[in-house]
XYZ file of N, CA and C in Angstrom:
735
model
N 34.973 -3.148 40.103
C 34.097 -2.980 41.266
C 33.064 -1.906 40.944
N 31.688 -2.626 40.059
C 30.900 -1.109 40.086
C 30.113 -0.691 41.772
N 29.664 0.245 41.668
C 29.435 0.814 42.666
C 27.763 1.422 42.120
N 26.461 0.701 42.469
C 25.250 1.488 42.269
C 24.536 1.789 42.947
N 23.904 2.976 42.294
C 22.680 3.176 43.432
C 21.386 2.695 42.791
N 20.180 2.214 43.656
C 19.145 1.959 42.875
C 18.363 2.890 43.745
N 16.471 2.965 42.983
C 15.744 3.830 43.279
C 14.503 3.141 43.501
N 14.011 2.746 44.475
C 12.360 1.982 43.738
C 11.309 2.964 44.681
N 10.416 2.943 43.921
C 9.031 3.650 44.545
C 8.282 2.859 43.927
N 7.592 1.943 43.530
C 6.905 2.052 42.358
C 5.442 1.412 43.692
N 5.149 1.716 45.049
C 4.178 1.381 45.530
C 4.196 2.406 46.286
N 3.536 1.810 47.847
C 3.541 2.485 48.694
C 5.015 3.000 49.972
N 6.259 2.104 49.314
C 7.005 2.283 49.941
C 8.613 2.230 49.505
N 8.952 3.284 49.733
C 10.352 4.122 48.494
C 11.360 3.923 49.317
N 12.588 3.517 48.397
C 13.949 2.828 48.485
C 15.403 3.484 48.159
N 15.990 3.640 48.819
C 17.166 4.148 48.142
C 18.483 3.474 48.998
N 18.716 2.570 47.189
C 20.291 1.111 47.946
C 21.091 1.289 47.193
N 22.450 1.128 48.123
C 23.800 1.030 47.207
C 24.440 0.041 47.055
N 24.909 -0.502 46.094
C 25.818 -2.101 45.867
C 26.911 -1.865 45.582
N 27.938 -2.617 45.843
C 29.009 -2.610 45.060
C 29.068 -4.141 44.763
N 29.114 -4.464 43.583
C 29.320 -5.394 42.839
C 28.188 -6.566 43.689
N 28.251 -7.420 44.760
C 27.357 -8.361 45.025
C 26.981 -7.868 46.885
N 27.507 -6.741 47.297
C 27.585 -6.299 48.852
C 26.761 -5.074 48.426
N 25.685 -5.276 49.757
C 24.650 -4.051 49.672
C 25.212 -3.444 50.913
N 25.741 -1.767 50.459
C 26.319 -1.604 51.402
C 25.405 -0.291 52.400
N 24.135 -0.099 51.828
C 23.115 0.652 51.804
C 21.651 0.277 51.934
N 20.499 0.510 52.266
C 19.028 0.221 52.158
C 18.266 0.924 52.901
N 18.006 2.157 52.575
C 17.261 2.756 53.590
C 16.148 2.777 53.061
N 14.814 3.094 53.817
C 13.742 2.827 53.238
C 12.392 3.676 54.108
N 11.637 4.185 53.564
C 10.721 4.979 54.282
C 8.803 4.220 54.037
N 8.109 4.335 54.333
C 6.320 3.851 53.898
C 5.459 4.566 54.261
N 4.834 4.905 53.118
C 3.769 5.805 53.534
C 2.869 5.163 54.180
N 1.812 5.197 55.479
C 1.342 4.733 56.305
C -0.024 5.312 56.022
N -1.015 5.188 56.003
C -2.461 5.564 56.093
C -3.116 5.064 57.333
N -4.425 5.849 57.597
C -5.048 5.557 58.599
C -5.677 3.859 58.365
N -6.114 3.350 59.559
C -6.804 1.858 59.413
C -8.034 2.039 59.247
N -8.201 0.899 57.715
C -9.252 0.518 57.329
C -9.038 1.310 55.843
N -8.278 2.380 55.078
C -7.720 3.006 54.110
C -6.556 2.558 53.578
N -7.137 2.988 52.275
C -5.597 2.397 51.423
C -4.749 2.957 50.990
N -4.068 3.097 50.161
C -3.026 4.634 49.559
C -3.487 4.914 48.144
N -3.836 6.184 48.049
C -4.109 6.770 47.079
C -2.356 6.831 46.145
N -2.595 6.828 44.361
C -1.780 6.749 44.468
C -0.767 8.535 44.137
N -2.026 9.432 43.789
C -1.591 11.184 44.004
C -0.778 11.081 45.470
N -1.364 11.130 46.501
C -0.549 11.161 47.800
C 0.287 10.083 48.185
N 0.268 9.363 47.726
C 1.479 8.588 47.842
C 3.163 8.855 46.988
N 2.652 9.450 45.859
C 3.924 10.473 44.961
C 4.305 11.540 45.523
N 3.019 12.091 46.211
C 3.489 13.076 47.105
C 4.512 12.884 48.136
N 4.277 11.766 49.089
C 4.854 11.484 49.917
C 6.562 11.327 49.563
N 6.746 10.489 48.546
C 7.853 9.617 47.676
C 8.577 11.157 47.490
N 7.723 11.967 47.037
C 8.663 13.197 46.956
C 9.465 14.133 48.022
N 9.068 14.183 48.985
C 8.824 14.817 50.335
C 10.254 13.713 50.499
N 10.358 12.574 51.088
C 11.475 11.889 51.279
C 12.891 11.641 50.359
N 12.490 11.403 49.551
C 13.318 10.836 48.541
C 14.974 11.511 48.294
N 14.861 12.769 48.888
C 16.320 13.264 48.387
C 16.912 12.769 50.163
N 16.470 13.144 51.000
C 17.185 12.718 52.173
C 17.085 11.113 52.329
N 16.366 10.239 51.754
C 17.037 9.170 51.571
C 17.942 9.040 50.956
N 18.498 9.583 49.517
C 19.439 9.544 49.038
C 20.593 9.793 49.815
N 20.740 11.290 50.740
C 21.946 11.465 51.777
C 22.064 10.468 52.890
N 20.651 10.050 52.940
C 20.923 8.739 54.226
C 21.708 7.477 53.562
N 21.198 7.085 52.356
C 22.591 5.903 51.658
C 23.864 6.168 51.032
N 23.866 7.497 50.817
C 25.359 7.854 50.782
C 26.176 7.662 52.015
N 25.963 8.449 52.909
C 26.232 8.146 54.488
C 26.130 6.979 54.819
N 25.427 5.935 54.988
C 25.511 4.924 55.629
C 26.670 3.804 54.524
N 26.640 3.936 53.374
C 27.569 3.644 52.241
C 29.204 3.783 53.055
N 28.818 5.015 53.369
C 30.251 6.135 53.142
C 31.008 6.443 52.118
N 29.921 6.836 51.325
C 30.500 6.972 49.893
C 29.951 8.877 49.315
N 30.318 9.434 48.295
C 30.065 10.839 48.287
C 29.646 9.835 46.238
N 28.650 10.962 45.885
C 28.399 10.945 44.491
C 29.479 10.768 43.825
N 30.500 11.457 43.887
C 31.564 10.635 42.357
C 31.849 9.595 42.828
N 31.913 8.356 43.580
C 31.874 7.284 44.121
C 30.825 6.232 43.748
N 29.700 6.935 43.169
C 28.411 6.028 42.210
C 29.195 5.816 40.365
N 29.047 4.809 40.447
C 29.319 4.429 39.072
C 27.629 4.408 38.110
N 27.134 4.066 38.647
C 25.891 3.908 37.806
C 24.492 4.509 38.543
N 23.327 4.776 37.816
C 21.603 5.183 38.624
C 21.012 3.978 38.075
N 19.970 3.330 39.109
C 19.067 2.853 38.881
C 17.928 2.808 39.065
N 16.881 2.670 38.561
C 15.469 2.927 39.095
C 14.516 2.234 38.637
N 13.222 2.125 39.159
C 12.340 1.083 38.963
C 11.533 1.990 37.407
N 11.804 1.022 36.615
C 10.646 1.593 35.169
C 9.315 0.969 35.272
N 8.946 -0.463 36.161
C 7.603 -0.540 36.509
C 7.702 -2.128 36.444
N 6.419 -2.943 36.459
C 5.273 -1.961 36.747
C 5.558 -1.460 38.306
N 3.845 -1.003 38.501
C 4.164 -0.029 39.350
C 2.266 0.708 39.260
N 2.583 1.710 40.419
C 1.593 2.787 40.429
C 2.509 3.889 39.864
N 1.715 4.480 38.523
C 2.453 5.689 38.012
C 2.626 6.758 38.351
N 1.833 6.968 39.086
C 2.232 8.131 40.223
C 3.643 8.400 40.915
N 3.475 6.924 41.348
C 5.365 6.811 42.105
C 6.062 6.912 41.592
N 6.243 5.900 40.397
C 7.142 5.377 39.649
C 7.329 6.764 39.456
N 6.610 7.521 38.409
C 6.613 8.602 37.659
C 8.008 9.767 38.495
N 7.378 9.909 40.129
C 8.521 10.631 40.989
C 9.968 10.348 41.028
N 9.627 9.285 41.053
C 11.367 8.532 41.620
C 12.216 8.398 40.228
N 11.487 8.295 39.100
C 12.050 8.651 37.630
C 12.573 9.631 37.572
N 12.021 10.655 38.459
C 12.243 12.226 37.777
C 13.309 12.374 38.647
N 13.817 12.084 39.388
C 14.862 12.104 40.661
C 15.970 11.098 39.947
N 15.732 10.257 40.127
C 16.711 9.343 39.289
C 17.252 10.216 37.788
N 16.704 10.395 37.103
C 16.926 10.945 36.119
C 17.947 12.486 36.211
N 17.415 13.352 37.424
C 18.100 14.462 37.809
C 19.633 14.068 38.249
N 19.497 13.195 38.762
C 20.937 12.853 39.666
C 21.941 12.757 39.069
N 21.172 11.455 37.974
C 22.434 11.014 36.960
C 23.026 12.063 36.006
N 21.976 12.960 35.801
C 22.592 14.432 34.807
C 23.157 15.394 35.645
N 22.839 15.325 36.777
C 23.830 16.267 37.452
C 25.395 15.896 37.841
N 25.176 14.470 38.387
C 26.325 13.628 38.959
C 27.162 12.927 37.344
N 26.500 13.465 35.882
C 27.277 12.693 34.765
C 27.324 11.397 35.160
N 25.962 10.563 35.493
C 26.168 9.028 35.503
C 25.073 8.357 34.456
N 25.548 7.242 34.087
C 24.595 6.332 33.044
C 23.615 6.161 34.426
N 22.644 5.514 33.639
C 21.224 5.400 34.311
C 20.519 3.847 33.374
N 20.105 3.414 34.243
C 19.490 2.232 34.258
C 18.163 1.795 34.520
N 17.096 1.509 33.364
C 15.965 1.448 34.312
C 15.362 -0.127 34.372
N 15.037 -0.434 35.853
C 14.833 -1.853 35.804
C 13.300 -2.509 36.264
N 13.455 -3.679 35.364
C 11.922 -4.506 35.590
C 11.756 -4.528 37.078
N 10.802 -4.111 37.394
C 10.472 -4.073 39.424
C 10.526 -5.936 39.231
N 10.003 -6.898 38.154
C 9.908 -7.954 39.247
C 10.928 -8.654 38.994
N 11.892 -8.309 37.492
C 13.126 -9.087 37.727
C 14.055 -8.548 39.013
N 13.733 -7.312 39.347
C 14.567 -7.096 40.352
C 14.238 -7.534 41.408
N 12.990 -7.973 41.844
C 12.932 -8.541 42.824
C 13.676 -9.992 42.994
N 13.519 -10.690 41.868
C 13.917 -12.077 41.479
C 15.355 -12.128 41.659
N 16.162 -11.101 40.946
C 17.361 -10.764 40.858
C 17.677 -11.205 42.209
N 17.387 -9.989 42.975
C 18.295 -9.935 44.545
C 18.178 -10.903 45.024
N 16.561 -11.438 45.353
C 16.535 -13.137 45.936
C 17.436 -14.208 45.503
N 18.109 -14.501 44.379
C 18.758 -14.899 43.578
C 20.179 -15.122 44.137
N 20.447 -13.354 44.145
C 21.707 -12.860 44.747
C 21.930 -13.270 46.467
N 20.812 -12.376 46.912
C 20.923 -13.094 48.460
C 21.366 -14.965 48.749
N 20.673 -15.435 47.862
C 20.374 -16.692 48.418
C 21.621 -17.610 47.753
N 21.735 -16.668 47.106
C 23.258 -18.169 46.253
C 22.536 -18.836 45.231
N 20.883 -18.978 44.939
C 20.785 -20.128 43.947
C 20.457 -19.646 43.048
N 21.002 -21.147 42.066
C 22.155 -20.787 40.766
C 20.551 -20.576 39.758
N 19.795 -21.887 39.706
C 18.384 -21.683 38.987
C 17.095 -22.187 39.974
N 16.344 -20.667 40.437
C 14.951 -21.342 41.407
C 13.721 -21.269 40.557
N 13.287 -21.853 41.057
C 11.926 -21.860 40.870
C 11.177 -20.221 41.993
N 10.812 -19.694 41.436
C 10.086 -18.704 42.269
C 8.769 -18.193 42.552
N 8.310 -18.221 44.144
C 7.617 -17.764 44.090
C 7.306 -15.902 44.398
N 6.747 -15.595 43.536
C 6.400 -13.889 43.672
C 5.400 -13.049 43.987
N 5.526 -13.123 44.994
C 4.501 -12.442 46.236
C 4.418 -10.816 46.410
N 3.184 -10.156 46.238
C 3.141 -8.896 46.554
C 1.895 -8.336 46.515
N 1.630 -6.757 46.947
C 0.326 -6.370 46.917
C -0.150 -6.708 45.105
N 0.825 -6.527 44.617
C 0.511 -6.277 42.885
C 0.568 -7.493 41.996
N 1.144 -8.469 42.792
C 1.767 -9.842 41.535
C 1.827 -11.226 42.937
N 1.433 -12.326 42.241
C 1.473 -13.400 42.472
C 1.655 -14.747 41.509
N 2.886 -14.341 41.133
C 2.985 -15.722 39.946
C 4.456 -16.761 40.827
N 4.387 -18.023 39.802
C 5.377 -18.993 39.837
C 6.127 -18.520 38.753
N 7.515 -18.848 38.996
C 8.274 -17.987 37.974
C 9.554 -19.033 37.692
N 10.341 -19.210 36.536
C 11.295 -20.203 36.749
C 11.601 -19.891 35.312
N 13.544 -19.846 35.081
C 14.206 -19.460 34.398
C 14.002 -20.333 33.155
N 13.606 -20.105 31.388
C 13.332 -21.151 30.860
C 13.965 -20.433 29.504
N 14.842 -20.720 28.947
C 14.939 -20.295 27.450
C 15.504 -18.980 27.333
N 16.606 -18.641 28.028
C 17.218 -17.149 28.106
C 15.699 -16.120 28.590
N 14.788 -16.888 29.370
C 13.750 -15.877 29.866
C 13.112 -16.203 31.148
N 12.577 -15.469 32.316
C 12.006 -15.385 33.129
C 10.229 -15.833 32.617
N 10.155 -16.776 33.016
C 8.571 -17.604 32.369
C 7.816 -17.586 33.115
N 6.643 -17.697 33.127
C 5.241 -17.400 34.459
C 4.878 -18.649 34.232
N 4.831 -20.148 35.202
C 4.512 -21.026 34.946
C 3.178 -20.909 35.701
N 2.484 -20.209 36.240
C 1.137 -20.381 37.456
C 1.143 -18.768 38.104
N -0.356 -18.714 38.308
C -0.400 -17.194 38.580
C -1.871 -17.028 38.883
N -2.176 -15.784 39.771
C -3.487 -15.466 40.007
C -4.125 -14.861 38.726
N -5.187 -15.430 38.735
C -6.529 -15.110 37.614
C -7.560 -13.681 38.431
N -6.958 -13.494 39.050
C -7.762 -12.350 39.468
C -7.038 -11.108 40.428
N -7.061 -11.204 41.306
C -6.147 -10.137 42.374
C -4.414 -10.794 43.255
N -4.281 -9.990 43.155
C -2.990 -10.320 44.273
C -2.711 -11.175 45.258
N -2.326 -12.039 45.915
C -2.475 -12.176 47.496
C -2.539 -10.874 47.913
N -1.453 -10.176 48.348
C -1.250 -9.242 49.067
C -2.021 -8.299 48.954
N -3.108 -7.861 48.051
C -4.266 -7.027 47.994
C -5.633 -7.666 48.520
N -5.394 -8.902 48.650
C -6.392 -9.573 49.059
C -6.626 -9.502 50.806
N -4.846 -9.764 51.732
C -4.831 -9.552 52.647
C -4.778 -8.193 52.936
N -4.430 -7.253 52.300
C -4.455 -5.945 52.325
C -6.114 -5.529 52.552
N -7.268 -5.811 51.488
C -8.227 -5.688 52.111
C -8.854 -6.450 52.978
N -8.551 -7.519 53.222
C -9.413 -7.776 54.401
C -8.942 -7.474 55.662
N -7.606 -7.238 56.022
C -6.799 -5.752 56.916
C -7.786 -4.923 57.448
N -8.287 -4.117 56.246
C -9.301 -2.869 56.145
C -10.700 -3.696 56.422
N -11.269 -4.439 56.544
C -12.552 -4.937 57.370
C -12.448 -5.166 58.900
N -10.876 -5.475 59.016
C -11.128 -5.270 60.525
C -9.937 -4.380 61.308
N -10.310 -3.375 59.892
C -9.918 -1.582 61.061
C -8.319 -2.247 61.765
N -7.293 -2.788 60.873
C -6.090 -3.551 61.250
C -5.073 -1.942 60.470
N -4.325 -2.106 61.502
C -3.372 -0.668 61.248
C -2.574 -1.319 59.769
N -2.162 0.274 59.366
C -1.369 -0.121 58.091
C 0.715 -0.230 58.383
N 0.636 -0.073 59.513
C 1.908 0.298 59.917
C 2.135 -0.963 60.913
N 3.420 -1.933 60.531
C 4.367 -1.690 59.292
C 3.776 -1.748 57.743
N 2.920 -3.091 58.134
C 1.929 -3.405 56.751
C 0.817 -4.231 57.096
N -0.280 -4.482 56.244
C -1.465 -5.043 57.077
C -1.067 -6.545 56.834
N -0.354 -6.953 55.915
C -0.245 -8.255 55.907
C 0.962 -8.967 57.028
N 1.726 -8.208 57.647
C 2.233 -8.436 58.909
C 1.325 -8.275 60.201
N 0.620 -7.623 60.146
C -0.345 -7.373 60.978
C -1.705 -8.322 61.232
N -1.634 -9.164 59.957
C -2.428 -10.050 59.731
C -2.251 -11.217 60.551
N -1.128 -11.570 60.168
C 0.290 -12.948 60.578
C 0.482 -12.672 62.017
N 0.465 -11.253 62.580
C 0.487 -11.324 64.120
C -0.556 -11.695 65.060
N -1.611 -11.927 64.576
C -3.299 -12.120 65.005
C -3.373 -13.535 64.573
N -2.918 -13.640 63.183
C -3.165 -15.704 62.886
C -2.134 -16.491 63.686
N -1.246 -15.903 64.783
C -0.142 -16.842 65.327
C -1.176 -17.069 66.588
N -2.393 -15.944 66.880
C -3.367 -16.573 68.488
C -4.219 -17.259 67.582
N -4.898 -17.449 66.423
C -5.875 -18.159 65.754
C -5.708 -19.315 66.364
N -7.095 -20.117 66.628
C -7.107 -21.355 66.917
C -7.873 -22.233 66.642
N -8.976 -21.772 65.438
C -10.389 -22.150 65.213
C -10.372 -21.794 63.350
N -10.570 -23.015 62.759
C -10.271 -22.392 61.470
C -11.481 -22.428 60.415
N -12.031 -21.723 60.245
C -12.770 -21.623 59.365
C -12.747 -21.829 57.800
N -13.242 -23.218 57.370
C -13.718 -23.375 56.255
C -14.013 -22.727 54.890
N -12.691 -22.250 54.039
C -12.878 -21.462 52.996
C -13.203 -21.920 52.006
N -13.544 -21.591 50.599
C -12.901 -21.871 49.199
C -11.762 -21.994 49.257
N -11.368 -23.420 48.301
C -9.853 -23.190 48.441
C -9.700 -23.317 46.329
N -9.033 -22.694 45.941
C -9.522 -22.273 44.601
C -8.111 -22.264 43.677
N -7.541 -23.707 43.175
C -6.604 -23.717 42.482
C -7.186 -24.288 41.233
N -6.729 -23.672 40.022
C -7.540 -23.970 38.890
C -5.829 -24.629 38.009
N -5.753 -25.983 37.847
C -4.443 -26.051 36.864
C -2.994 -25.623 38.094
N -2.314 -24.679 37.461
C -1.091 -23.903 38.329
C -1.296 -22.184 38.493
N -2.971 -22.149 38.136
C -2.829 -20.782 38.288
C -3.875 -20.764 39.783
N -4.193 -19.811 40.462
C -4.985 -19.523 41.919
C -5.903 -18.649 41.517
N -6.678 -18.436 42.500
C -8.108 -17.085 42.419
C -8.396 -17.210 44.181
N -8.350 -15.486 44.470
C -8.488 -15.109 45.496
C -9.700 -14.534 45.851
N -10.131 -13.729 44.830
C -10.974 -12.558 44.550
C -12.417 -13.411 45.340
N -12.722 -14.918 45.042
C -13.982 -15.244 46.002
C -13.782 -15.411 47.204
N -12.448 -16.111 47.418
C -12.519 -16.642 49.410
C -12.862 -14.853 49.661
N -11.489 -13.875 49.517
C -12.220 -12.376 49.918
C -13.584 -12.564 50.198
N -13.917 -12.805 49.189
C -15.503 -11.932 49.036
C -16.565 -12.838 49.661
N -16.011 -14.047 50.233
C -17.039 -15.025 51.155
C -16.968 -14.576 52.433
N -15.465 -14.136 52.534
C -14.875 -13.698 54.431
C -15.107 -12.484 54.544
N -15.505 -11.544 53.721
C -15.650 -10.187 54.091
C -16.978 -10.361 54.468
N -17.737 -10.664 53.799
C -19.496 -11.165 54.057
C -19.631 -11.897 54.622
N -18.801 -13.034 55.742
C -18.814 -13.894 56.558
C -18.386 -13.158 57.847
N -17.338 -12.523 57.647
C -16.564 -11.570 58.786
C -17.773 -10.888 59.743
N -18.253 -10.006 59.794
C -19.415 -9.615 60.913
C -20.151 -10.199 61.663
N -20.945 -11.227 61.076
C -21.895 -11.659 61.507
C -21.063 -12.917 62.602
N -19.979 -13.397 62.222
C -19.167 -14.729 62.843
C -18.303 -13.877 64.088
N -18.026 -13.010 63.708
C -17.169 -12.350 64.777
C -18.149 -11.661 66.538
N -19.437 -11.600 65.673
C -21.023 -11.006 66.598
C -20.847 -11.615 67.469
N -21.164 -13.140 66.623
C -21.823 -13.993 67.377
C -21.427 -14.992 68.299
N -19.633 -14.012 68.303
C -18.552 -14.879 69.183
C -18.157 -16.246 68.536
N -18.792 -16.712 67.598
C -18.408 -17.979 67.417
C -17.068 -18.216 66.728
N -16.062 -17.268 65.644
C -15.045 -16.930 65.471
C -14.437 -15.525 66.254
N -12.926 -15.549 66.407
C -12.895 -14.130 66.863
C -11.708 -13.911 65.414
N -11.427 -12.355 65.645
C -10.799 -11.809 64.456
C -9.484 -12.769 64.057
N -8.985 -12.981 65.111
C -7.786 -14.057 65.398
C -7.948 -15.448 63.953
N -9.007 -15.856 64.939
C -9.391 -16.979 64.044
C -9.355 -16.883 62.755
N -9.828 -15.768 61.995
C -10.339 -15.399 60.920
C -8.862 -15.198 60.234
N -8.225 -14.446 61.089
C -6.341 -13.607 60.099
C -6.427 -15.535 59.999
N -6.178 -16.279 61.055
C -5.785 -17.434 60.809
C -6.027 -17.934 59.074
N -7.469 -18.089 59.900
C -7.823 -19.160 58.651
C -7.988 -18.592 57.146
N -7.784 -17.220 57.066
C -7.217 -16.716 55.597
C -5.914 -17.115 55.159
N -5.120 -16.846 56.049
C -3.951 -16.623 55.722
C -3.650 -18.542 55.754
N -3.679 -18.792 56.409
C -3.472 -20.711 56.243
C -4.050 -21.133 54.898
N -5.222 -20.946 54.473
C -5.728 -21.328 53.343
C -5.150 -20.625 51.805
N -4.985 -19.537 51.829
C -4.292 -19.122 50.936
C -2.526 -19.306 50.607
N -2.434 -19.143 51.824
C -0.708 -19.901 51.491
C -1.130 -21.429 51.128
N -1.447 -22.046 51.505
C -1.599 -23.707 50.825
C -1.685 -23.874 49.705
N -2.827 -22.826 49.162
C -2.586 -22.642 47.622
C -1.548 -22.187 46.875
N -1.012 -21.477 47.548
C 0.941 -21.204 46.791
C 1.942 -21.823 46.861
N 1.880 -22.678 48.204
C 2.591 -24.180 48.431
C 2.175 -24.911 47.161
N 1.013 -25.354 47.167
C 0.390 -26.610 46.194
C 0.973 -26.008 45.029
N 0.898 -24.475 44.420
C 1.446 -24.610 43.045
C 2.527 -24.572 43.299
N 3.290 -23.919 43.660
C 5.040 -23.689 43.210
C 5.614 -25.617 43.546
């Protein structure tokens, strides 16, 4: 029965979970929040990661009910990542395990993402899709390796909805891309994007850059409202991640 803790920072929002063997018996989690229409730097955002990070640790011990000689192993995110974060939550991770005499582990942020989905879900081999401010690929187990079958040629989804969030002054708290999805559920009017699948890979970087320069003048003139707009981003770009995966 091992017993771990893991560590992730490697964005805007820092983690501290405990497992024992396939039961998470821990997940607490904190986000640095910025004002609307701003993004996170990633100096103050390490800052932040630092400021929290040890009382998250006492918050998943506690909620665990477990005390440090009770961790069998450290884990922590080695990247990618913003190095800023990463860089913090290394240095913490790293302290613990030399104080507490534990091995230490450092793990791929996106196999771990893959991992847990994996774990959560029961299935044995998926096909995946991998969604985030930082990564958007199709992913599927091939040859003792995690393979990128399709992927964005340019930006993220989630940086994509992340900035266009910030064009219409949309809070960052919980996240702008929830915040997005709460405005496209009144959408009712859909506006006509690029829709931009090349092969199995996507490109975001133009619809952005048509709707940010479309956004003002349509929203003026009443003829879309913001609603409309979360809509018809967010509808058009998921279709394109449907169509590949």
């Amino acid at each position: 029965m091992v017993v771990a803790m893991g560590l992730e920072g490697s964005a805007n929002k820092i983690g501290v979970g405990i497992l024992q063997d396939e039961i998470v018996l821990a997940n607490c989690r904190k986000t640095y929040i910025t004002p609307p229409g701003e993004g996170f730097l990633p100096r103050e955002t390490a800052q932040h990661h630092r400021s929290v990070v040890i009382g998250l640790i006492e918050e998943a011990l506690n909620e665990a009910k477990m005390k440090p000689e009770d961790i069998d192993v450290i884990c922590y995110t080695k990247g990618p990542g913003m190095a800023p974060s990463l860089q913090a939550v290394a240095v913490v991770a790293r302290t613990i395990a030399q104080l507490w005499d534990r091995k230490i582990i450092g793990v791929n942020h996106c196999i771990g993402h893959i991992e847990m989905g994996r774990l959560i879900t029961g299935c044995d081999n998926p096909t995946v899709l991998y969604v985030s401010g930082g990564n958007t690929q199709v992913i599927a187990y091939s040859k003792n390796r995690y393979r990128i079958f399709g992927e964005t040629i340019d930006i993220a989804i989630g940086n994509c909805l992340d900035r266009f969030a910030r064009v219409l002054k949309l809070s960052n708290d919980p996240s702008p891309g929830y915040n997005i999805e709460q405005l496209a559920k009144k959408g009712k009017k859909l506006l006509l994007l690029p829709y931009v699948v090349k092969g199995m890979d996507v490109s975001f970087s133009g619809i952005l850059s048509y709707i940010e320069k479309q956004c003002p003048k349509l929203i003026k003139s009443g003829e879309y409202t913001p609603e409309d707009l979360c809509f018809s981003l967010q509808e058009t770009v998921f279709a394109m991640l449907v169509e590949t995966t």
